[in-house]
Amino acid sequence: MMVRRTFLAAGLAGMTLPTRAWAEALPRLQVWRDENCGCCVGWVDHMRAAGFPIEDNVVRSVAAARRMLGTPPDLLSCHAGLVGGYALEGHVPAAAVTRLLADRPAGVRGLAVPGMPVGSPGMEVPGREPDTYDVLAFDSRGGRSVFMRFRGGTPT
C-alpha cells in the first residue's frame, strides 16, 4: 500500500511539473534592430537571459516596425520590440516588461526608454556610474506616464 501511494504521488508530481512550467513561460519577444548596433545585441541578450524567447529581426531601418507598433516619435531609441501585444522601444529592462505583462494596465500601448541611459540593459559601461531613468508607459492617444524608475538595471 505504501509503495503504491509513493508511486502515485511521484507520478502526479511529474504530471504537474510541465503544467507549471507552461504557465510560467514568457511570450515570444519580437525585436527589430540594426545589424551594426552593439547595444541592441546587449539588450537582446538581457531579455533572453530573463527567459524571453526571441525573434531577432535585423533590418536596415526600424521605422516600419515603429509605425506598425505606434511608437511616438519623441520616445525613440535604437531598437523596437513587440511582446504580449505591447510595443517596446529602447532599453526597457526585463523587470519592467514582466511587470507590464503581469499587470496589463488599461490603455497602455507600450513601454519606452527614450535615448540610451548609461547602465540600462545593453548600455552598461564599465567604470561609469549608471544613470537613473524612467521607463515610460504610452497609450495610443499620446498620453504618457512613468511606469517604473531604474538606476542602471535596478528598480528604485
JSON list of C-alpha atoms in Angstrom, two decimals:
[
{"chain": "A", "resi": 1, "resn": "MET", "atom": "CA", "xyz": [0.00, 0.00, 0.00]},
{"chain": "A", "resi": 2, "resn": "MET", "atom": "CA", "xyz": [2.81, 2.44, 0.91]},
{"chain": "A", "resi": 3, "resn": "VAL", "atom": "CA", "xyz": [4.68, 1.68, -2.33]},
{"chain": "A", "resi": 4, "resn": "ARG", "atom": "CA", "xyz": [1.55, 2.36, -4.38]},
{"chain": "A", "resi": 5, "resn": "ARG", "atom": "CA", "xyz": [0.96, 5.76, -2.69]},
{"chain": "A", "resi": 6, "resn": "THR", "atom": "CA", "xyz": [4.58, 6.74, -3.22]},
{"chain": "A", "resi": 7, "resn": "PHE", "atom": "CA", "xyz": [4.38, 5.75, -6.87]},
{"chain": "A", "resi": 8, "resn": "LEU", "atom": "CA", "xyz": [1.12, 7.64, -7.40]},
{"chain": "A", "resi": 9, "resn": "ALA", "atom": "CA", "xyz": [2.44, 10.73, -5.63]},
{"chain": "A", "resi": 10, "resn": "ALA", "atom": "CA", "xyz": [5.60, 10.67, -7.72]},
{"chain": "A", "resi": 11, "resn": "GLY", "atom": "CA", "xyz": [3.54, 10.22, -10.88]},
{"chain": "A", "resi": 12, "resn": "LEU", "atom": "CA", "xyz": [1.22, 13.11, -10.02]},
{"chain": "A", "resi": 13, "resn": "ALA", "atom": "CA", "xyz": [4.12, 15.38, -9.14]},
{"chain": "A", "resi": 14, "resn": "GLY", "atom": "CA", "xyz": [5.68, 14.60, -12.50]},
{"chain": "A", "resi": 15, "resn": "MET", "atom": "CA", "xyz": [2.42, 15.40, -14.26]},
{"chain": "A", "resi": 16, "resn": "THR", "atom": "CA", "xyz": [2.09, 18.82, -12.65]},
{"chain": "A", "resi": 17, "resn": "LEU", "atom": "CA", "xyz": [5.60, 19.95, -13.48]},
{"chain": "A", "resi": 18, "resn": "PRO", "atom": "CA", "xyz": [5.02, 20.56, -17.21]},
{"chain": "A", "resi": 19, "resn": "THR", "atom": "CA", "xyz": [1.78, 22.42, -16.47]},
{"chain": "A", "resi": 20, "resn": "ARG", "atom": "CA", "xyz": [3.55, 24.72, -14.00]},
{"chain": "A", "resi": 21, "resn": "ALA", "atom": "CA", "xyz": [6.43, 25.29, -16.43]},
{"chain": "A", "resi": 22, "resn": "TRP", "atom": "CA", "xyz": [3.98, 26.11, -19.23]},
{"chain": "A", "resi": 23, "resn": "ALA", "atom": "CA", "xyz": [2.07, 28.60, -17.06]},
{"chain": "A", "resi": 24, "resn": "GLU", "atom": "CA", "xyz": [5.27, 30.46, -16.21]},
{"chain": "A", "resi": 25, "resn": "ALA", "atom": "CA", "xyz": [6.58, 30.64, -19.78]},
{"chain": "A", "resi": 26, "resn": "LEU", "atom": "CA", "xyz": [7.10, 34.14, -21.12]},
{"chain": "A", "resi": 27, "resn": "PRO", "atom": "CA", "xyz": [5.69, 35.15, -24.52]},
{"chain": "A", "resi": 28, "resn": "ARG", "atom": "CA", "xyz": [7.88, 35.49, -27.59]},
{"chain": "A", "resi": 29, "resn": "LEU", "atom": "CA", "xyz": [9.57, 38.87, -27.95]},
{"chain": "A", "resi": 30, "resn": "GLN", "atom": "CA", "xyz": [9.90, 40.16, -31.50]},
{"chain": "A", "resi": 31, "resn": "VAL", "atom": "CA", "xyz": [12.79, 42.60, -31.89]},
{"chain": "A", "resi": 32, "resn": "TRP", "atom": "CA", "xyz": [13.68, 44.90, -34.79]},
{"chain": "A", "resi": 33, "resn": "ARG", "atom": "CA", "xyz": [17.22, 46.25, -34.75]},
{"chain": "A", "resi": 34, "resn": "ASP", "atom": "CA", "xyz": [20.08, 47.44, -36.91]},
{"chain": "A", "resi": 35, "resn": "GLU", "atom": "CA", "xyz": [22.78, 44.83, -37.52]},
{"chain": "A", "resi": 36, "resn": "ASN", "atom": "CA", "xyz": [25.57, 47.24, -36.55]},
{"chain": "A", "resi": 37, "resn": "CYS", "atom": "CA", "xyz": [24.21, 48.17, -33.11]},
{"chain": "A", "resi": 38, "resn": "GLY", "atom": "CA", "xyz": [26.13, 46.51, -30.28]},
{"chain": "A", "resi": 39, "resn": "CYS", "atom": "CA", "xyz": [23.90, 47.88, -27.53]},
{"chain": "A", "resi": 40, "resn": "CYS", "atom": "CA", "xyz": [20.88, 46.31, -29.23]},
{"chain": "A", "resi": 41, "resn": "VAL", "atom": "CA", "xyz": [22.60, 42.93, -29.08]},
{"chain": "A", "resi": 42, "resn": "GLY", "atom": "CA", "xyz": [23.27, 43.55, -25.38]},
{"chain": "A", "resi": 43, "resn": "TRP", "atom": "CA", "xyz": [19.58, 44.29, -24.76]},
{"chain": "A", "resi": 44, "resn": "VAL", "atom": "CA", "xyz": [18.50, 41.18, -26.68]},
{"chain": "A", "resi": 45, "resn": "ASP", "atom": "CA", "xyz": [20.93, 39.12, -24.57]},
{"chain": "A", "resi": 46, "resn": "HIS", "atom": "CA", "xyz": [19.46, 40.69, -21.39]},
{"chain": "A", "resi": 47, "resn": "MET", "atom": "CA", "xyz": [15.91, 39.79, -22.43]},
{"chain": "A", "resi": 48, "resn": "ARG", "atom": "CA", "xyz": [16.92, 36.26, -23.45]},
{"chain": "A", "resi": 49, "resn": "ALA", "atom": "CA", "xyz": [18.67, 35.76, -20.09]},
{"chain": "A", "resi": 50, "resn": "ALA", "atom": "CA", "xyz": [15.41, 36.85, -18.38]},
{"chain": "A", "resi": 51, "resn": "GLY", "atom": "CA", "xyz": [13.63, 33.98, -20.14]},
{"chain": "A", "resi": 52, "resn": "PHE", "atom": "CA", "xyz": [12.03, 35.62, -23.16]},
{"chain": "A", "resi": 53, "resn": "PRO", "atom": "CA", "xyz": [12.13, 33.59, -26.37]},
{"chain": "A", "resi": 54, "resn": "ILE", "atom": "CA", "xyz": [13.46, 36.00, -29.00]},
{"chain": "A", "resi": 55, "resn": "GLU", "atom": "CA", "xyz": [12.65, 36.55, -32.66]},
{"chain": "A", "resi": 56, "resn": "ASP", "atom": "CA", "xyz": [15.54, 38.78, -33.70]},
{"chain": "A", "resi": 57, "resn": "ASN", "atom": "CA", "xyz": [14.78, 40.75, -36.87]},
{"chain": "A", "resi": 58, "resn": "VAL", "atom": "CA", "xyz": [17.83, 42.52, -38.25]},
{"chain": "A", "resi": 59, "resn": "VAL", "atom": "CA", "xyz": [16.63, 45.30, -40.56]},
{"chain": "A", "resi": 60, "resn": "ARG", "atom": "CA", "xyz": [18.07, 48.27, -42.45]},
{"chain": "A", "resi": 61, "resn": "SER", "atom": "CA", "xyz": [15.58, 50.62, -40.81]},
{"chain": "A", "resi": 62, "resn": "VAL", "atom": "CA", "xyz": [13.41, 50.17, -37.72]},
{"chain": "A", "resi": 63, "resn": "ALA", "atom": "CA", "xyz": [10.98, 52.88, -38.94]},
{"chain": "A", "resi": 64, "resn": "ALA", "atom": "CA", "xyz": [8.43, 50.48, -40.48]},
{"chain": "A", "resi": 65, "resn": "ALA", "atom": "CA", "xyz": [8.26, 48.43, -37.27]},
{"chain": "A", "resi": 66, "resn": "ARG", "atom": "CA", "xyz": [7.81, 51.59, -35.21]},
{"chain": "A", "resi": 67, "resn": "ARG", "atom": "CA", "xyz": [4.94, 52.74, -37.43]},
{"chain": "A", "resi": 68, "resn": "MET", "atom": "CA", "xyz": [3.29, 49.33, -37.07]},
{"chain": "A", "resi": 69, "resn": "LEU", "atom": "CA", "xyz": [3.74, 49.44, -33.27]},
{"chain": "A", "resi": 70, "resn": "GLY", "atom": "CA", "xyz": [2.50, 53.03, -32.95]},
{"chain": "A", "resi": 71, "resn": "THR", "atom": "CA", "xyz": [5.59, 54.23, -31.11]},
{"chain": "A", "resi": 72, "resn": "PRO", "atom": "CA", "xyz": [5.54, 58.01, -30.60]},
{"chain": "A", "resi": 73, "resn": "PRO", "atom": "CA", "xyz": [8.45, 59.74, -32.38]},
{"chain": "A", "resi": 74, "resn": "ASP", "atom": "CA", "xyz": [9.62, 61.58, -29.25]},
{"chain": "A", "resi": 75, "resn": "LEU", "atom": "CA", "xyz": [10.19, 58.28, -27.39]},
{"chain": "A", "resi": 76, "resn": "LEU", "atom": "CA", "xyz": [12.57, 56.68, -29.89]},
{"chain": "A", "resi": 77, "resn": "SER", "atom": "CA", "xyz": [15.80, 54.94, -29.03]},
{"chain": "A", "resi": 78, "resn": "CYS", "atom": "CA", "xyz": [17.70, 52.39, -31.10]},
{"chain": "A", "resi": 79, "resn": "HIS", "atom": "CA", "xyz": [15.54, 49.23, -31.32]},
{"chain": "A", "resi": 80, "resn": "ALA", "atom": "CA", "xyz": [11.88, 48.25, -31.14]},
{"chain": "A", "resi": 81, "resn": "GLY", "atom": "CA", "xyz": [10.02, 45.22, -29.86]},
{"chain": "A", "resi": 82, "resn": "LEU", "atom": "CA", "xyz": [6.63, 43.60, -29.51]},
{"chain": "A", "resi": 83, "resn": "VAL", "atom": "CA", "xyz": [5.70, 41.25, -26.67]},
{"chain": "A", "resi": 84, "resn": "GLY", "atom": "CA", "xyz": [2.31, 40.09, -25.48]},
{"chain": "A", "resi": 85, "resn": "GLY", "atom": "CA", "xyz": [0.62, 42.74, -27.65]},
{"chain": "A", "resi": 86, "resn": "TYR", "atom": "CA", "xyz": [2.72, 45.59, -26.18]},
{"chain": "A", "resi": 87, "resn": "ALA", "atom": "CA", "xyz": [5.21, 47.77, -28.03]},
{"chain": "A", "resi": 88, "resn": "LEU", "atom": "CA", "xyz": [8.68, 48.26, -26.57]},
{"chain": "A", "resi": 89, "resn": "GLU", "atom": "CA", "xyz": [11.15, 50.97, -27.51]},
{"chain": "A", "resi": 90, "resn": "GLY", "atom": "CA", "xyz": [14.74, 51.14, -26.39]},
{"chain": "A", "resi": 91, "resn": "HIS", "atom": "CA", "xyz": [16.50, 49.70, -23.37]},
{"chain": "A", "resi": 92, "resn": "VAL", "atom": "CA", "xyz": [13.44, 48.67, -21.34]},
{"chain": "A", "resi": 93, "resn": "PRO", "atom": "CA", "xyz": [14.59, 46.34, -18.52]},
{"chain": "A", "resi": 94, "resn": "ALA", "atom": "CA", "xyz": [13.10, 42.85, -18.36]},
{"chain": "A", "resi": 95, "resn": "ALA", "atom": "CA", "xyz": [11.74, 43.63, -14.88]},
{"chain": "A", "resi": 96, "resn": "ALA", "atom": "CA", "xyz": [9.53, 46.36, -16.35]},
{"chain": "A", "resi": 97, "resn": "VAL", "atom": "CA", "xyz": [8.33, 44.09, -19.16]},
{"chain": "A", "resi": 98, "resn": "THR", "atom": "CA", "xyz": [7.42, 41.24, -16.82]},
{"chain": "A", "resi": 99, "resn": "ARG", "atom": "CA", "xyz": [5.52, 43.69, -14.59]},
{"chain": "A", "resi": 100, "resn": "LEU", "atom": "CA", "xyz": [3.68, 45.05, -17.64]},
{"chain": "A", "resi": 101, "resn": "LEU", "atom": "CA", "xyz": [2.69, 41.54, -18.70]},
{"chain": "A", "resi": 102, "resn": "ALA", "atom": "CA", "xyz": [1.55, 40.64, -15.17]},
{"chain": "A", "resi": 103, "resn": "ASP", "atom": "CA", "xyz": [-0.41, 43.87, -14.50]},
{"chain": "A", "resi": 104, "resn": "ARG", "atom": "CA", "xyz": [-1.75, 44.56, -18.02]},
{"chain": "A", "resi": 105, "resn": "PRO", "atom": "CA", "xyz": [-2.68, 48.18, -17.19]},
{"chain": "A", "resi": 106, "resn": "ALA", "atom": "CA", "xyz": [-5.70, 49.51, -19.06]},
{"chain": "A", "resi": 107, "resn": "GLY", "atom": "CA", "xyz": [-4.97, 51.72, -22.05]},
{"chain": "A", "resi": 108, "resn": "VAL", "atom": "CA", "xyz": [-1.20, 51.13, -22.15]},
{"chain": "A", "resi": 109, "resn": "ARG", "atom": "CA", "xyz": [0.10, 50.51, -25.67]},
{"chain": "A", "resi": 110, "resn": "GLY", "atom": "CA", "xyz": [3.74, 50.05, -24.71]},
{"chain": "A", "resi": 111, "resn": "LEU", "atom": "CA", "xyz": [6.85, 50.98, -22.75]},
{"chain": "A", "resi": 112, "resn": "ALA", "atom": "CA", "xyz": [9.78, 53.13, -23.81]},
{"chain": "A", "resi": 113, "resn": "VAL", "atom": "CA", "xyz": [13.15, 54.24, -22.52]},
{"chain": "A", "resi": 114, "resn": "PRO", "atom": "CA", "xyz": [14.00, 57.22, -24.74]},
{"chain": "A", "resi": 115, "resn": "GLY", "atom": "CA", "xyz": [17.63, 57.79, -25.54]},
{"chain": "A", "resi": 116, "resn": "MET", "atom": "CA", "xyz": [20.30, 55.46, -24.27]},
{"chain": "A", "resi": 117, "resn": "PRO", "atom": "CA", "xyz": [20.79, 55.79, -20.48]},
{"chain": "A", "resi": 118, "resn": "VAL", "atom": "CA", "xyz": [24.14, 54.55, -19.19]},
{"chain": "A", "resi": 119, "resn": "GLY", "atom": "CA", "xyz": [23.68, 51.34, -17.22]},
{"chain": "A", "resi": 120, "resn": "SER", "atom": "CA", "xyz": [20.36, 50.37, -18.80]},
{"chain": "A", "resi": 121, "resn": "PRO", "atom": "CA", "xyz": [20.34, 46.82, -20.22]},
{"chain": "A", "resi": 122, "resn": "GLY", "atom": "CA", "xyz": [22.72, 46.79, -23.18]},
{"chain": "A", "resi": 123, "resn": "MET", "atom": "CA", "xyz": [24.23, 50.16, -22.22]},
{"chain": "A", "resi": 124, "resn": "GLU", "atom": "CA", "xyz": [26.46, 49.04, -19.37]},
{"chain": "A", "resi": 125, "resn": "VAL", "atom": "CA", "xyz": [29.74, 50.96, -19.38]},
{"chain": "A", "resi": 126, "resn": "PRO", "atom": "CA", "xyz": [32.49, 49.63, -17.10]},
{"chain": "A", "resi": 127, "resn": "GLY", "atom": "CA", "xyz": [33.78, 52.31, -14.75]},
{"chain": "A", "resi": 128, "resn": "ARG", "atom": "CA", "xyz": [30.81, 54.67, -15.26]},
{"chain": "A", "resi": 129, "resn": "GLU", "atom": "CA", "xyz": [28.08, 55.27, -12.73]},
{"chain": "A", "resi": 130, "resn": "PRO", "atom": "CA", "xyz": [24.70, 54.15, -14.08]},
{"chain": "A", "resi": 131, "resn": "ASP", "atom": "CA", "xyz": [22.06, 56.76, -14.84]},
{"chain": "A", "resi": 132, "resn": "THR", "atom": "CA", "xyz": [18.71, 56.96, -13.11]},
{"chain": "A", "resi": 133, "resn": "TYR", "atom": "CA", "xyz": [15.98, 56.90, -15.76]},
{"chain": "A", "resi": 134, "resn": "ASP", "atom": "CA", "xyz": [12.26, 56.39, -16.21]},
{"chain": "A", "resi": 135, "resn": "VAL", "atom": "CA", "xyz": [10.51, 53.66, -18.13]},
{"chain": "A", "resi": 136, "resn": "LEU", "atom": "CA", "xyz": [7.56, 55.45, -19.70]},
{"chain": "A", "resi": 137, "resn": "ALA", "atom": "CA", "xyz": [4.19, 53.89, -20.46]},
{"chain": "A", "resi": 138, "resn": "PHE", "atom": "CA", "xyz": [2.44, 55.33, -23.50]},
{"chain": "A", "resi": 139, "resn": "ASP", "atom": "CA", "xyz": [-1.05, 54.98, -24.92]},
{"chain": "A", "resi": 140, "resn": "SER", "atom": "CA", "xyz": [-2.44, 55.33, -28.43]},
{"chain": "A", "resi": 141, "resn": "ARG", "atom": "CA", "xyz": [-3.71, 58.90, -27.82]},
{"chain": "A", "resi": 142, "resn": "GLY", "atom": "CA", "xyz": [-0.39, 60.47, -26.88]},
{"chain": "A", "resi": 143, "resn": "GLY", "atom": "CA", "xyz": [-0.62, 60.00, -23.13]},
{"chain": "A", "resi": 144, "resn": "ARG", "atom": "CA", "xyz": [2.47, 59.14, -21.11]},
{"chain": "A", "resi": 145, "resn": "SER", "atom": "CA", "xyz": [3.22, 58.22, -17.53]},
{"chain": "A", "resi": 146, "resn": "VAL", "atom": "CA", "xyz": [6.16, 56.95, -15.53]},
{"chain": "A", "resi": 147, "resn": "PHE", "atom": "CA", "xyz": [5.73, 53.18, -15.29]},
{"chain": "A", "resi": 148, "resn": "MET", "atom": "CA", "xyz": [8.91, 52.42, -13.29]},
{"chain": "A", "resi": 149, "resn": "ARG", "atom": "CA", "xyz": [12.16, 54.14, -12.37]},
{"chain": "A", "resi": 150, "resn": "PHE", "atom": "CA", "xyz": [15.54, 52.42, -12.57]},
{"chain": "A", "resi": 151, "resn": "ARG", "atom": "CA", "xyz": [19.14, 53.12, -11.67]},
{"chain": "A", "resi": 152, "resn": "GLY", "atom": "CA", "xyz": [21.07, 51.04, -14.16]},
{"chain": "A", "resi": 153, "resn": "GLY", "atom": "CA", "xyz": [19.23, 47.74, -14.30]},
{"chain": "A", "resi": 154, "resn": "THR", "atom": "CA", "xyz": [17.82, 48.01, -10.77]},
{"chain": "A", "resi": 155, "resn": "PRO", "atom": "CA", "xyz": [14.33, 49.34, -9.94]},
{"chain": "A", "resi": 156, "resn": "THR", "atom": "CA", "xyz": [14.37, 52.22, -7.46]}
]
